[in-house]
mmCIF file of C-alpha atoms in Angstrom:
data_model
loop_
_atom_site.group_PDB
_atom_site.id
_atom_site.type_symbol
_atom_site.label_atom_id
_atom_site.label_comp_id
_atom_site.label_asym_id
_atom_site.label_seq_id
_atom_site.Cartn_x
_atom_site.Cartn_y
_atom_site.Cartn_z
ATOM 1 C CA UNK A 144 -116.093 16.983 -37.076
ATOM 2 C CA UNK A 145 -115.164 20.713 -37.091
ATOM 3 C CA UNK A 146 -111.683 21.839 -36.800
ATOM 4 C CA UNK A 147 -111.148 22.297 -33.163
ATOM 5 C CA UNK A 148 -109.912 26.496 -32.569
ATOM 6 C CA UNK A 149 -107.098 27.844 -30.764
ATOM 7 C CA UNK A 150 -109.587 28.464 -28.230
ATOM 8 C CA UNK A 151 -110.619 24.737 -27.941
ATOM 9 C CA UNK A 152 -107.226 23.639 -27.665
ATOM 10 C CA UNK A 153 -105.885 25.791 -24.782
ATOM 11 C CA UNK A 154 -109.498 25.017 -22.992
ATOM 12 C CA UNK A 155 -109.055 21.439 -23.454
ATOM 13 C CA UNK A 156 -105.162 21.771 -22.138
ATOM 14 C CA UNK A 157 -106.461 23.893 -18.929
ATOM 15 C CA UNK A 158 -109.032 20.946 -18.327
ATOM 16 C CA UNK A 159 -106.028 18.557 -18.232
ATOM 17 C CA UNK A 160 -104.402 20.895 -15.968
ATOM 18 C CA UNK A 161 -107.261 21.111 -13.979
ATOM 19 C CA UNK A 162 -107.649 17.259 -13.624
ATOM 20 C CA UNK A 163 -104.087 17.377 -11.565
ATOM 21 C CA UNK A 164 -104.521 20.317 -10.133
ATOM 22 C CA UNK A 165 -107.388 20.919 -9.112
ATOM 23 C CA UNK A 166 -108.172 24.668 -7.560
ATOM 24 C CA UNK A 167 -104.249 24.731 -7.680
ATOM 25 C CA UNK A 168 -105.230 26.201 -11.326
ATOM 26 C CA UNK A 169 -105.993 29.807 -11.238
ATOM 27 C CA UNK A 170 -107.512 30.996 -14.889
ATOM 28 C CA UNK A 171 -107.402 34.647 -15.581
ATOM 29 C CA UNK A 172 -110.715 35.936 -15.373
ATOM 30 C CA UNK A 173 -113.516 35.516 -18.527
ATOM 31 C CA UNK A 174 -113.565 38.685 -20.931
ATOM 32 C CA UNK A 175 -110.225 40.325 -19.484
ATOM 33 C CA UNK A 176 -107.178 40.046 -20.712
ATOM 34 C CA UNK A 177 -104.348 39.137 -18.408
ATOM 35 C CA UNK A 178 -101.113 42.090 -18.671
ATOM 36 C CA UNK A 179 -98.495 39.591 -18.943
ATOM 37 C CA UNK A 180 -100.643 37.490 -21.587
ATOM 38 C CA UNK A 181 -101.053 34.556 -19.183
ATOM 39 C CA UNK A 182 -104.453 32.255 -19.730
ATOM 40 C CA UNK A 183 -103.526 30.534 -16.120
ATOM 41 C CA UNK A 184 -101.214 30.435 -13.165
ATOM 42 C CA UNK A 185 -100.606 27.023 -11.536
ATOM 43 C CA UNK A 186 -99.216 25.915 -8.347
ATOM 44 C CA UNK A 187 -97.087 22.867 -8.079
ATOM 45 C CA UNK A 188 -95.729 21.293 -4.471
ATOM 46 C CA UNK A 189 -93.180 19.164 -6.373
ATOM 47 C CA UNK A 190 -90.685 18.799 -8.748
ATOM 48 C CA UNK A 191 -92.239 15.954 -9.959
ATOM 49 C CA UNK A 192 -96.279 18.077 -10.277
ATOM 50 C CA UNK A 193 -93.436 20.656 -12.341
ATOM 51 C CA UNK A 194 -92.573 17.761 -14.758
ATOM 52 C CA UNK A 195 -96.076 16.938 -15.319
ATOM 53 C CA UNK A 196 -97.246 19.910 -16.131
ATOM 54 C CA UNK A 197 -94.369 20.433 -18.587
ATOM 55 C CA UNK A 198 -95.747 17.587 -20.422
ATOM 56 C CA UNK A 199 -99.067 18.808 -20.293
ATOM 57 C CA UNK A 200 -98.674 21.923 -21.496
ATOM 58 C CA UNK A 201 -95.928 20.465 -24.062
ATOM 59 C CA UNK A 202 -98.567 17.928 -25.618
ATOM 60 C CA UNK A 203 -100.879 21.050 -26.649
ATOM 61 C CA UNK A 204 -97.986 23.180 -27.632
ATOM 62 C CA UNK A 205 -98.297 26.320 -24.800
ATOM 63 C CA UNK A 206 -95.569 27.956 -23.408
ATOM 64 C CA UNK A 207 -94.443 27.527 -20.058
ATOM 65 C CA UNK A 208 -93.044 30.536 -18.014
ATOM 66 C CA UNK A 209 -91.739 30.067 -14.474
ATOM 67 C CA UNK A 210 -92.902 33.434 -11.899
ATOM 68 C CA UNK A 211 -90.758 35.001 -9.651
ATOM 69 C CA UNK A 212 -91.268 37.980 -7.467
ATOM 70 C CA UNK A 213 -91.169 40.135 -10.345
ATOM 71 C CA UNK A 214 -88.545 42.276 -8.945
ATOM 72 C CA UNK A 215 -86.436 41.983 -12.498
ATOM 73 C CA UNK A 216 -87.743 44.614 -15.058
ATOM 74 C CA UNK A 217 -87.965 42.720 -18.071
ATOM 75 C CA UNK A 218 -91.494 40.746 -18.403
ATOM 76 C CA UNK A 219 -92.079 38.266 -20.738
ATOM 77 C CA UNK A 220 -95.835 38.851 -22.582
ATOM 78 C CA UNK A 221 -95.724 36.118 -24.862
ATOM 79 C CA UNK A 222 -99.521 35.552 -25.576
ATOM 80 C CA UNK A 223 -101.284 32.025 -24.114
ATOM 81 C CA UNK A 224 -98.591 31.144 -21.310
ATOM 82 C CA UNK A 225 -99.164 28.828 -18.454
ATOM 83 C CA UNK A 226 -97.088 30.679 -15.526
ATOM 84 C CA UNK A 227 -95.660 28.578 -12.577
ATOM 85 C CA UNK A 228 -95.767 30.170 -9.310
ATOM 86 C CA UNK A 229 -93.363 28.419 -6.655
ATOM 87 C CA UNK A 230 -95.270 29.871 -3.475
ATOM 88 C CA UNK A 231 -95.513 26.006 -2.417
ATOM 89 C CA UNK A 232 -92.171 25.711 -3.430
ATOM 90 C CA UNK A 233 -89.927 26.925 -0.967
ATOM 91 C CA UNK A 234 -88.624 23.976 0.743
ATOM 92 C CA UNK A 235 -84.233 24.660 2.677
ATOM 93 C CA UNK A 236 -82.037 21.782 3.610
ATOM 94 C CA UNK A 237 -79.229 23.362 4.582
ATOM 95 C CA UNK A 238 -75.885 21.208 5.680
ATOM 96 C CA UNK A 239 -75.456 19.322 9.060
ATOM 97 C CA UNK A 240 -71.859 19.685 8.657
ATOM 98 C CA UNK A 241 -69.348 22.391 7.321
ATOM 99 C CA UNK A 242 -70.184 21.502 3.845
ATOM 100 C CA UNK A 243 -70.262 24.578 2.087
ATOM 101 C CA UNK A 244 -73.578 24.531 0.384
ATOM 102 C CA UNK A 245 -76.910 24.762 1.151
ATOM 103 C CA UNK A 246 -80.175 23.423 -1.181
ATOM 104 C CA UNK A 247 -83.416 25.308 -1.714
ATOM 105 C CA UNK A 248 -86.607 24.916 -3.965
ATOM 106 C CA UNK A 249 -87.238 27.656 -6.432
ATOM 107 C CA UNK A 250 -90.222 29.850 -4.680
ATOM 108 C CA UNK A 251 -87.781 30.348 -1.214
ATOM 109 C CA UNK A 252 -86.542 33.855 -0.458
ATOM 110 C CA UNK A 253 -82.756 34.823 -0.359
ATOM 111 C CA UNK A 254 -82.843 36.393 2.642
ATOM 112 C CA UNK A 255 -84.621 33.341 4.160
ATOM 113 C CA UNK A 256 -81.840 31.047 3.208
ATOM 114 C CA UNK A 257 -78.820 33.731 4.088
ATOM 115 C CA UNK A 258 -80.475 34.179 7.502
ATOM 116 C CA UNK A 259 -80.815 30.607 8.073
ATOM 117 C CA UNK A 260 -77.476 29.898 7.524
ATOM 118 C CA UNK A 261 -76.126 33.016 9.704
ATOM 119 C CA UNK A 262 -77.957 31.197 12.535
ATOM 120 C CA UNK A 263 -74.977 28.075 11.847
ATOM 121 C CA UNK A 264 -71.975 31.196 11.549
ATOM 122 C CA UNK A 265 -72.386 30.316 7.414
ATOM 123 C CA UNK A 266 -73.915 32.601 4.564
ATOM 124 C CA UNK A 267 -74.274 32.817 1.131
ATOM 125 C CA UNK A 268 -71.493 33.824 -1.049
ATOM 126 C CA UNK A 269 -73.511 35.751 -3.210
ATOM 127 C CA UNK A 270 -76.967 37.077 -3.247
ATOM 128 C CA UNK A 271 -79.379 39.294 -4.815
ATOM 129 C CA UNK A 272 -79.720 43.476 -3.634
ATOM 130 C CA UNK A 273 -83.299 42.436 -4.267
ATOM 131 C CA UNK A 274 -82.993 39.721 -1.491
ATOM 132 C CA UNK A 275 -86.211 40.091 0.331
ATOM 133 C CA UNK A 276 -88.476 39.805 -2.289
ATOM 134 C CA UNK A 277 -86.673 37.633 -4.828
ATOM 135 C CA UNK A 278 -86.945 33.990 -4.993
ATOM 136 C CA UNK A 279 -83.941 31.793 -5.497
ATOM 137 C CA UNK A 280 -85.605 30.198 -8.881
ATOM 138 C CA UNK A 281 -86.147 34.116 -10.062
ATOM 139 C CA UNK A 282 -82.870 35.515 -9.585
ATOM 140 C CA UNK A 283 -81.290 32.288 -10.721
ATOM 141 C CA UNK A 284 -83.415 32.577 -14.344
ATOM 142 C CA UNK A 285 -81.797 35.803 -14.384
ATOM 143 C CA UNK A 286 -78.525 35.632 -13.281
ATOM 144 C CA UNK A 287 -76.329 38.763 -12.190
ATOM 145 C CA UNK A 288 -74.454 40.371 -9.754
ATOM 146 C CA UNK A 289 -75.489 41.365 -6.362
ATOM 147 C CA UNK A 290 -73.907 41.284 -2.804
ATOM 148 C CA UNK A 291 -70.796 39.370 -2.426
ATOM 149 C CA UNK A 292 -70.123 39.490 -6.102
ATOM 150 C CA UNK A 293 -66.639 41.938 -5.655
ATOM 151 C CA UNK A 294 -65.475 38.498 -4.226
ATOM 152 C CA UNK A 295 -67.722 35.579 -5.617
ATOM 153 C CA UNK A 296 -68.615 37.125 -9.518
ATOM 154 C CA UNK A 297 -71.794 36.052 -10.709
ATOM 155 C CA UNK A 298 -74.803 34.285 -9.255
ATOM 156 C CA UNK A 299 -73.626 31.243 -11.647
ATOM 157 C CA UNK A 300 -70.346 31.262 -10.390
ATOM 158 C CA UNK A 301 -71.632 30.174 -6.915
ATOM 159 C CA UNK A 302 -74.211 27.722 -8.238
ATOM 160 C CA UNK A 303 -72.808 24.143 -7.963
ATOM 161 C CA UNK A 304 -75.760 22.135 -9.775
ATOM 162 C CA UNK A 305 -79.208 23.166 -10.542
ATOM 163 C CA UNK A 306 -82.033 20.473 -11.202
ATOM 164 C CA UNK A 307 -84.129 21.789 -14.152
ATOM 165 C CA UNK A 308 -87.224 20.986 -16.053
ATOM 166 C CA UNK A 309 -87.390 21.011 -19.699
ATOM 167 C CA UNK A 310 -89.839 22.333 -21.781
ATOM 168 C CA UNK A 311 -90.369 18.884 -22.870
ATOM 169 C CA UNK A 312 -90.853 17.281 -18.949
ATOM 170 C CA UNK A 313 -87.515 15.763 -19.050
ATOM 171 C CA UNK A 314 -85.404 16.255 -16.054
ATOM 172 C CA UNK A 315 -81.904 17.657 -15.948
ATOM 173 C CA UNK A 316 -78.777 18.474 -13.557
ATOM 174 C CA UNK A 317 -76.948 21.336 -14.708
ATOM 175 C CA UNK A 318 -73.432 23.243 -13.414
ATOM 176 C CA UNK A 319 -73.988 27.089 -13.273
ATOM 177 C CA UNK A 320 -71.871 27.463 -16.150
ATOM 178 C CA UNK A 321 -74.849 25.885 -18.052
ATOM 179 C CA UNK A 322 -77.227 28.138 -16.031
ATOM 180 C CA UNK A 323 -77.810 30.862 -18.957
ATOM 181 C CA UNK A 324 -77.925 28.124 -22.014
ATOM 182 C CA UNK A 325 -80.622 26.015 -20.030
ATOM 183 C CA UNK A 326 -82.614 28.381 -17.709
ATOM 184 C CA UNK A 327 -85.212 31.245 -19.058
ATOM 185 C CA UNK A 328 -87.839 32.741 -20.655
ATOM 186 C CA UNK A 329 -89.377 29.077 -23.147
ATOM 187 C CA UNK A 330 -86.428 27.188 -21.476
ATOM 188 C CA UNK A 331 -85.730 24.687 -18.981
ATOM 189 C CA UNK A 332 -87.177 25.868 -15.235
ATOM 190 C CA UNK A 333 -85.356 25.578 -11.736
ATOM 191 C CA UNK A 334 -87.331 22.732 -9.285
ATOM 192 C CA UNK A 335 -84.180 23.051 -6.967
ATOM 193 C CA UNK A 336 -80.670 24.613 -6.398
ATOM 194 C CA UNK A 337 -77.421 23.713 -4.444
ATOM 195 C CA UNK A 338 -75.479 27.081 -3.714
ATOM 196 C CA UNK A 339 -72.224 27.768 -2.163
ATOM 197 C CA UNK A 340 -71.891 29.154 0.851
ATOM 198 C CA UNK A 341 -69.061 31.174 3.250
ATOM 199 C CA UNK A 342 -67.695 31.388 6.681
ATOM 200 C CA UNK A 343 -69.692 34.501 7.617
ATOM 201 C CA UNK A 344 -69.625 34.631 11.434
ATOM 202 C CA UNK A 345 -67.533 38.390 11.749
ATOM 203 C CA UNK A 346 -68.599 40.158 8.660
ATOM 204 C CA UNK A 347 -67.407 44.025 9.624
ATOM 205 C CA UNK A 348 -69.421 47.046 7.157
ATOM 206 C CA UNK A 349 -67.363 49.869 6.011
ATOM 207 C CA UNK A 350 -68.529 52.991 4.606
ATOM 208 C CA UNK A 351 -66.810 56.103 2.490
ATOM 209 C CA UNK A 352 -68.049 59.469 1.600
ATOM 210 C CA UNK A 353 -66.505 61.431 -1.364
ATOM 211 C CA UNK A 354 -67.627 64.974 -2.827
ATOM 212 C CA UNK A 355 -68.010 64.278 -6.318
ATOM 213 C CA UNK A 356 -67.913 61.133 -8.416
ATOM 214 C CA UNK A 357 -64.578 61.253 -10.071
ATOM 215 C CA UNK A 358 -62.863 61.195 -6.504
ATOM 216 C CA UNK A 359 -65.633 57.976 -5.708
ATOM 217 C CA UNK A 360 -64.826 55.876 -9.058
ATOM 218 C CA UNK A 361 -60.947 56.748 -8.587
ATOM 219 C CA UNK A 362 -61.785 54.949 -5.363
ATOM 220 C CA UNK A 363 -63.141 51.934 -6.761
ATOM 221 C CA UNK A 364 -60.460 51.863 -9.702
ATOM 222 C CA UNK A 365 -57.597 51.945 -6.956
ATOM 223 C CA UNK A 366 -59.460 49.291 -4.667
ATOM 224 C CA UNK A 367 -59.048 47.043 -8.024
ATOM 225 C CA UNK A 368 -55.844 47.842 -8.427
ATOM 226 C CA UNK A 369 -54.312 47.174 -4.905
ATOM 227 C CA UNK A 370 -56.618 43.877 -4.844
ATOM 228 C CA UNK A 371 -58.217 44.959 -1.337
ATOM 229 C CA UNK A 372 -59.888 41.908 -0.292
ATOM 230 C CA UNK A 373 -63.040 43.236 0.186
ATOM 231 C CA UNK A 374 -66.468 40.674 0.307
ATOM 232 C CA UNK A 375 -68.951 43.356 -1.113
ATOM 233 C CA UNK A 376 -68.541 46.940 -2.930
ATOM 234 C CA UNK A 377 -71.174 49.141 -3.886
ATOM 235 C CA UNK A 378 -71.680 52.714 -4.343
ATOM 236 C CA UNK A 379 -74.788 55.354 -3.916
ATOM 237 C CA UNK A 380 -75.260 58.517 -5.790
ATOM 238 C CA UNK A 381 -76.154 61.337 -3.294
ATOM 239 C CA UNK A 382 -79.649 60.985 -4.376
ATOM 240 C CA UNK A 383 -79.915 57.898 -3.341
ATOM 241 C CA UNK A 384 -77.898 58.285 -0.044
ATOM 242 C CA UNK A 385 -80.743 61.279 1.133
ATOM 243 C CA UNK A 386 -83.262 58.744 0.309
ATOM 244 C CA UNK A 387 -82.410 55.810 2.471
ATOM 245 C CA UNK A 388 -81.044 58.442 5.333
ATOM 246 C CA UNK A 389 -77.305 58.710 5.227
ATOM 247 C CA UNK A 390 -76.897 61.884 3.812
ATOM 248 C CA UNK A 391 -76.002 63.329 0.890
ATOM 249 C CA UNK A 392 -72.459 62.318 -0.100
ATOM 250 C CA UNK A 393 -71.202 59.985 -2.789
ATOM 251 C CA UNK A 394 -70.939 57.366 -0.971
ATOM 252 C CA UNK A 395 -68.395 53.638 -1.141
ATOM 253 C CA UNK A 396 -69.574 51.267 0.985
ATOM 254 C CA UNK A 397 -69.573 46.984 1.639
ATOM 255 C CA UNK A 398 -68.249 44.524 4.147
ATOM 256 C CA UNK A 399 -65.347 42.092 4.626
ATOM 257 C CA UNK A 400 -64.227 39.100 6.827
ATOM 258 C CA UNK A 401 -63.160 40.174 10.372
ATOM 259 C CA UNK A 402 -59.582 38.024 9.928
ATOM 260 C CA UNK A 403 -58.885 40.611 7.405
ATOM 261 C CA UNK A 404 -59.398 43.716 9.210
ATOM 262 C CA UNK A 405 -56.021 44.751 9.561
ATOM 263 C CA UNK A 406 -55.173 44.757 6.121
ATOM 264 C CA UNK A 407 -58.460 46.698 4.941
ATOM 265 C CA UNK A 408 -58.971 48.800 7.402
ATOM 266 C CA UNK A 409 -55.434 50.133 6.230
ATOM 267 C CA UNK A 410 -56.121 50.156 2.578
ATOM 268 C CA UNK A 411 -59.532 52.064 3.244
ATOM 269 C CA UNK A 412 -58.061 54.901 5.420
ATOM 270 C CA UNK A 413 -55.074 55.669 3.268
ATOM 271 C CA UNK A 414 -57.763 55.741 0.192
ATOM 272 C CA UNK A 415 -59.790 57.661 1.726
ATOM 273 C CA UNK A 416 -56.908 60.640 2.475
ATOM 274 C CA UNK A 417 -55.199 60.150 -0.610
ATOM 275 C CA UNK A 418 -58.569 60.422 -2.794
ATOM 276 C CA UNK A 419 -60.010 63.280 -0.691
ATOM 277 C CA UNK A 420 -62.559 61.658 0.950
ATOM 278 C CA UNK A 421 -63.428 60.159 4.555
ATOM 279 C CA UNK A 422 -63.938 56.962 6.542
ATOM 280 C CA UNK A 423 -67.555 56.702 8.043
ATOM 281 C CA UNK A 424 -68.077 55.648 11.866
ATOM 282 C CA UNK A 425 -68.764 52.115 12.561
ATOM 283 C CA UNK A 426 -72.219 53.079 13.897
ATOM 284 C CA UNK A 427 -72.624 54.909 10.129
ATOM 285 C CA UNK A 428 -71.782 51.817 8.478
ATOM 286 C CA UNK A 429 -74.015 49.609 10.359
ATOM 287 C CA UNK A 430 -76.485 51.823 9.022
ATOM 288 C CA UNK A 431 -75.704 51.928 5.325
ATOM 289 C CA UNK A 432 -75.132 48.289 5.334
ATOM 290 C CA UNK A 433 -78.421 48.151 6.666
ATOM 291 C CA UNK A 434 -79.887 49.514 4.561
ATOM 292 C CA UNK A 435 -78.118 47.774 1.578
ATOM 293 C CA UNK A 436 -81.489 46.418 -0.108
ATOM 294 C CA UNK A 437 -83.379 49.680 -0.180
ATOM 295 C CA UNK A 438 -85.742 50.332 -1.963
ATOM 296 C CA UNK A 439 -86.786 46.941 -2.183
ATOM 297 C CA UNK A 440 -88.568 45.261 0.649
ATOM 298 C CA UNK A 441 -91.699 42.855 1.618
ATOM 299 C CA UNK A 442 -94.318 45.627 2.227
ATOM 300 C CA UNK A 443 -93.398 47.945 -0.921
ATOM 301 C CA UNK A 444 -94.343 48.023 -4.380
ATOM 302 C CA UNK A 445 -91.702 47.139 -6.718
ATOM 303 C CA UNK A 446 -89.890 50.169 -7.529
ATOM 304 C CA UNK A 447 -89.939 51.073 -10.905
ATOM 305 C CA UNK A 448 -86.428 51.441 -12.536
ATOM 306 C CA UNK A 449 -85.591 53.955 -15.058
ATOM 307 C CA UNK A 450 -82.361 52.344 -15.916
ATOM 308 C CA UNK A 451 -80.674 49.505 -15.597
ATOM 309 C CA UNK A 452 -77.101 48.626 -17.090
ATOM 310 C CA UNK A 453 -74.173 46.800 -16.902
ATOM 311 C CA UNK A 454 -70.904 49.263 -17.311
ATOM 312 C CA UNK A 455 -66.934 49.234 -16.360
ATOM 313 C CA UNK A 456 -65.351 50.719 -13.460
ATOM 314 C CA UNK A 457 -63.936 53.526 -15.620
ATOM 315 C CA UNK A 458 -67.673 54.557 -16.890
ATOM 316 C CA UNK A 459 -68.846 55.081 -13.280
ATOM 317 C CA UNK A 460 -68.377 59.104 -13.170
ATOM 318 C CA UNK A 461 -69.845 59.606 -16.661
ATOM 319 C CA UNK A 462 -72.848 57.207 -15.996
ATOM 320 C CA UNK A 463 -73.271 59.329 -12.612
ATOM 321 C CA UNK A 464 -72.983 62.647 -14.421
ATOM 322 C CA UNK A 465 -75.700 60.817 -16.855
ATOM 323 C CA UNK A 466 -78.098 60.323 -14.050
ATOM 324 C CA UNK A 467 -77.586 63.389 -11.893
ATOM 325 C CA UNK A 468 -81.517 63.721 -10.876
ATOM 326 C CA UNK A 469 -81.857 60.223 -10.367
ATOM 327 C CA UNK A 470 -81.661 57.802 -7.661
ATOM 328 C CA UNK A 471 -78.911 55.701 -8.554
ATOM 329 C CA UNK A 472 -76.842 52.032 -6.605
ATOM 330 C CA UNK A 473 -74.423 50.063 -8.420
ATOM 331 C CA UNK A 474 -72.885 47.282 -7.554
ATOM 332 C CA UNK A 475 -69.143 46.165 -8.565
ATOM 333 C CA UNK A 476 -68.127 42.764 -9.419
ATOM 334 C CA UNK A 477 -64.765 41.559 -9.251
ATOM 335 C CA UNK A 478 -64.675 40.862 -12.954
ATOM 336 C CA UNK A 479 -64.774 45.038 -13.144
ATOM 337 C CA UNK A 480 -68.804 44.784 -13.784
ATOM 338 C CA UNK A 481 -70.313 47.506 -12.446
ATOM 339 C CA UNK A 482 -74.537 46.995 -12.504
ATOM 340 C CA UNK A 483 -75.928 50.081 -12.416
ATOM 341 C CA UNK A 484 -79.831 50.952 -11.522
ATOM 342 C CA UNK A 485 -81.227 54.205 -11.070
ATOM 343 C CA UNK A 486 -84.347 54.933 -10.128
ATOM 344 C CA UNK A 487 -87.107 58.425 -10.234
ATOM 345 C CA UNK A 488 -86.449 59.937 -6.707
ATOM 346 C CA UNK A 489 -89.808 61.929 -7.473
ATOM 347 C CA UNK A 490 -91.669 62.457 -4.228
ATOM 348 C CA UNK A 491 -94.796 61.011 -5.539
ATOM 349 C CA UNK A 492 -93.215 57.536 -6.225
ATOM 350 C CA UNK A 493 -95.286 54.935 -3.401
ATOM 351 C CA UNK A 494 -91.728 53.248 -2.615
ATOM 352 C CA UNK A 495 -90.498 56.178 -0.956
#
């Protein structure tokens, strides 16, 4: 009997797959090559179909990659992978009391879930600025910081267990602190998540504008310094301002609890005087904080990101300065991360 091929193996492991799943297999097409190296995409309704997969595809030796929204830039192309999509997947049980947590499966949308829970006066503590695209088993993979995290920190901060499947089809409940060691590219993969939530009932949006960036990151330095209590804190260069309509100031904007209004609304105003710069209208930052996901949303493209980094509070005006022509959000996190993108404002760009 001949020695059976790489070839034979991985067509004898989608048969197996096929014998589960049926047309719930999708094989890339004959004769061309997939971009992200994938032979097949599969589509699991349960934890459990996840598991058996796993052993499946661990039995012939493939690599198994879990598929988010693909709103992260970093793609994994390893050569022969079996991808999981989660679009039958995406399964909420959110609390009948005032537990604060909600559970969700991994191909659910953030938004979803945070708009669900506004209905009950509750929202997440901490979610992505990619929130309408990206799935809770995506962002979770990835980790980060997004809205909320000038309170919360990190996504794994606010995770309180995670159930995960192991390359090997065994079946584990992880903490968020185990999050990065477990979850990933050849690692374990999220079937479902149990994330804290927040009172979230009176949220109030603030906005600042600032001339130049020096007077915007003195700002966000002093903010740290007097300990504002502040929910969210992000910042827009003026690039990025003109493109999602709110001029073309450096702008400081984000959103706190309504109990502590009288305290912040203080803090912001004598900021704002002392550092040169001025407090928006409410209507103004309605409309910023509306706009706080741009550029990412259901009926675009993903936008392509020419960078995307993680720097201090300090590094803000010479990271600015760095990116002048570009399109540029970051996001501050109340461990004094500041993730930066910035993205090609060029006309021609389909997400504009």
């Amino acid at each position: 009997e001949r020695c059976k091929t790489m070839e034979d193996v991985r067509e004898e492991a989608l048969g197996a797959i096929e014998v589960v799943f049926g047309d719930r297999l999708k094989r890339r097409q004959p004769g061309r090559p997939a971009p992200d190296g994938a032979l097949a995409s599969v589509f699991p309704t349960s934890a459990d179909e996840v598991a058996l997969l796993a052993r499946i595809t661990d039995r012939y030796s493939m690599p198994l990659a879990a598929l988010g929204a693909e709103t992260a830039p970093e793609k994994p192309t390893k050569e022969g992978r079996i991808l999981v999509r989660f679009d039958l997947m995406r399964g909420l049980w959110l609390s009948g009391s005032d537990e604060p947590w909600a559970e969700a499966e991994p191909g659910a949308l953030w938004l979803e879930l945070d708009n669900d829970l506004r209905v009950r006066g509750r929202g997440l503590t901490v979610y992505p600025t990619s929130a309408p695209r990206a799935t809770i088993g995506g962002w979770l993979a990835q980790d980060g910081v997004g809205v909320g995290s000038f309170e919360y920190g990190r996504l794994s901060e606010n995770v309180v267990s995670a159930d995960v499947v192991m390359p090997n089809s065994t079946r584990r409940t992880v903490g968020g602190d185990e999050l990065h060691s477990v979850v990933g590219s050849e690692k374990g993969i999220v079937v479902r998540a149990t994330l804290q939530t927040r009172r979230a009932e009176n949220d109030i949006p603030f906005t600042l504008a600032f001339g130049d960036s020096g007077r915007l990151a003195a700002s966000v330095a002093e903010i740290f310094r007097e300990g504002v209590p502040l929910w969210h804190l992000a910042f827009l260069s003026p690039e990025m301002a003109r493109l999602r309509g709110l001029g073309q100031d450096h702008l400081l904007f984000g959103a706190y609890p309504g109990e502590r209004e009288a305290a912040v609304e203080k803090a912001l105003r004598d900021m704002a005087a002392s550092a040169g710069g001025r407090v928006l209208s409410a209507a103004d930052a309605y409309r910023a904080w509306g706009e706080r996901f741009f550029p990412i949303a259901p009926s675009h493209p993903t936008p392509v990101l020419t960078a995307r980094a993680f720097i201090r509070v300090g590094e803000i005006p010479a990271a600015l300065e760095r990116h002048a022509n570009e399109a540029v959000q970051g996001t501050v996190s109340r461990s004094g991360e500041v993730l930066l993108l910035a993205f090609d404002p060029g006309e021609g760009n389909p997400v504009w």
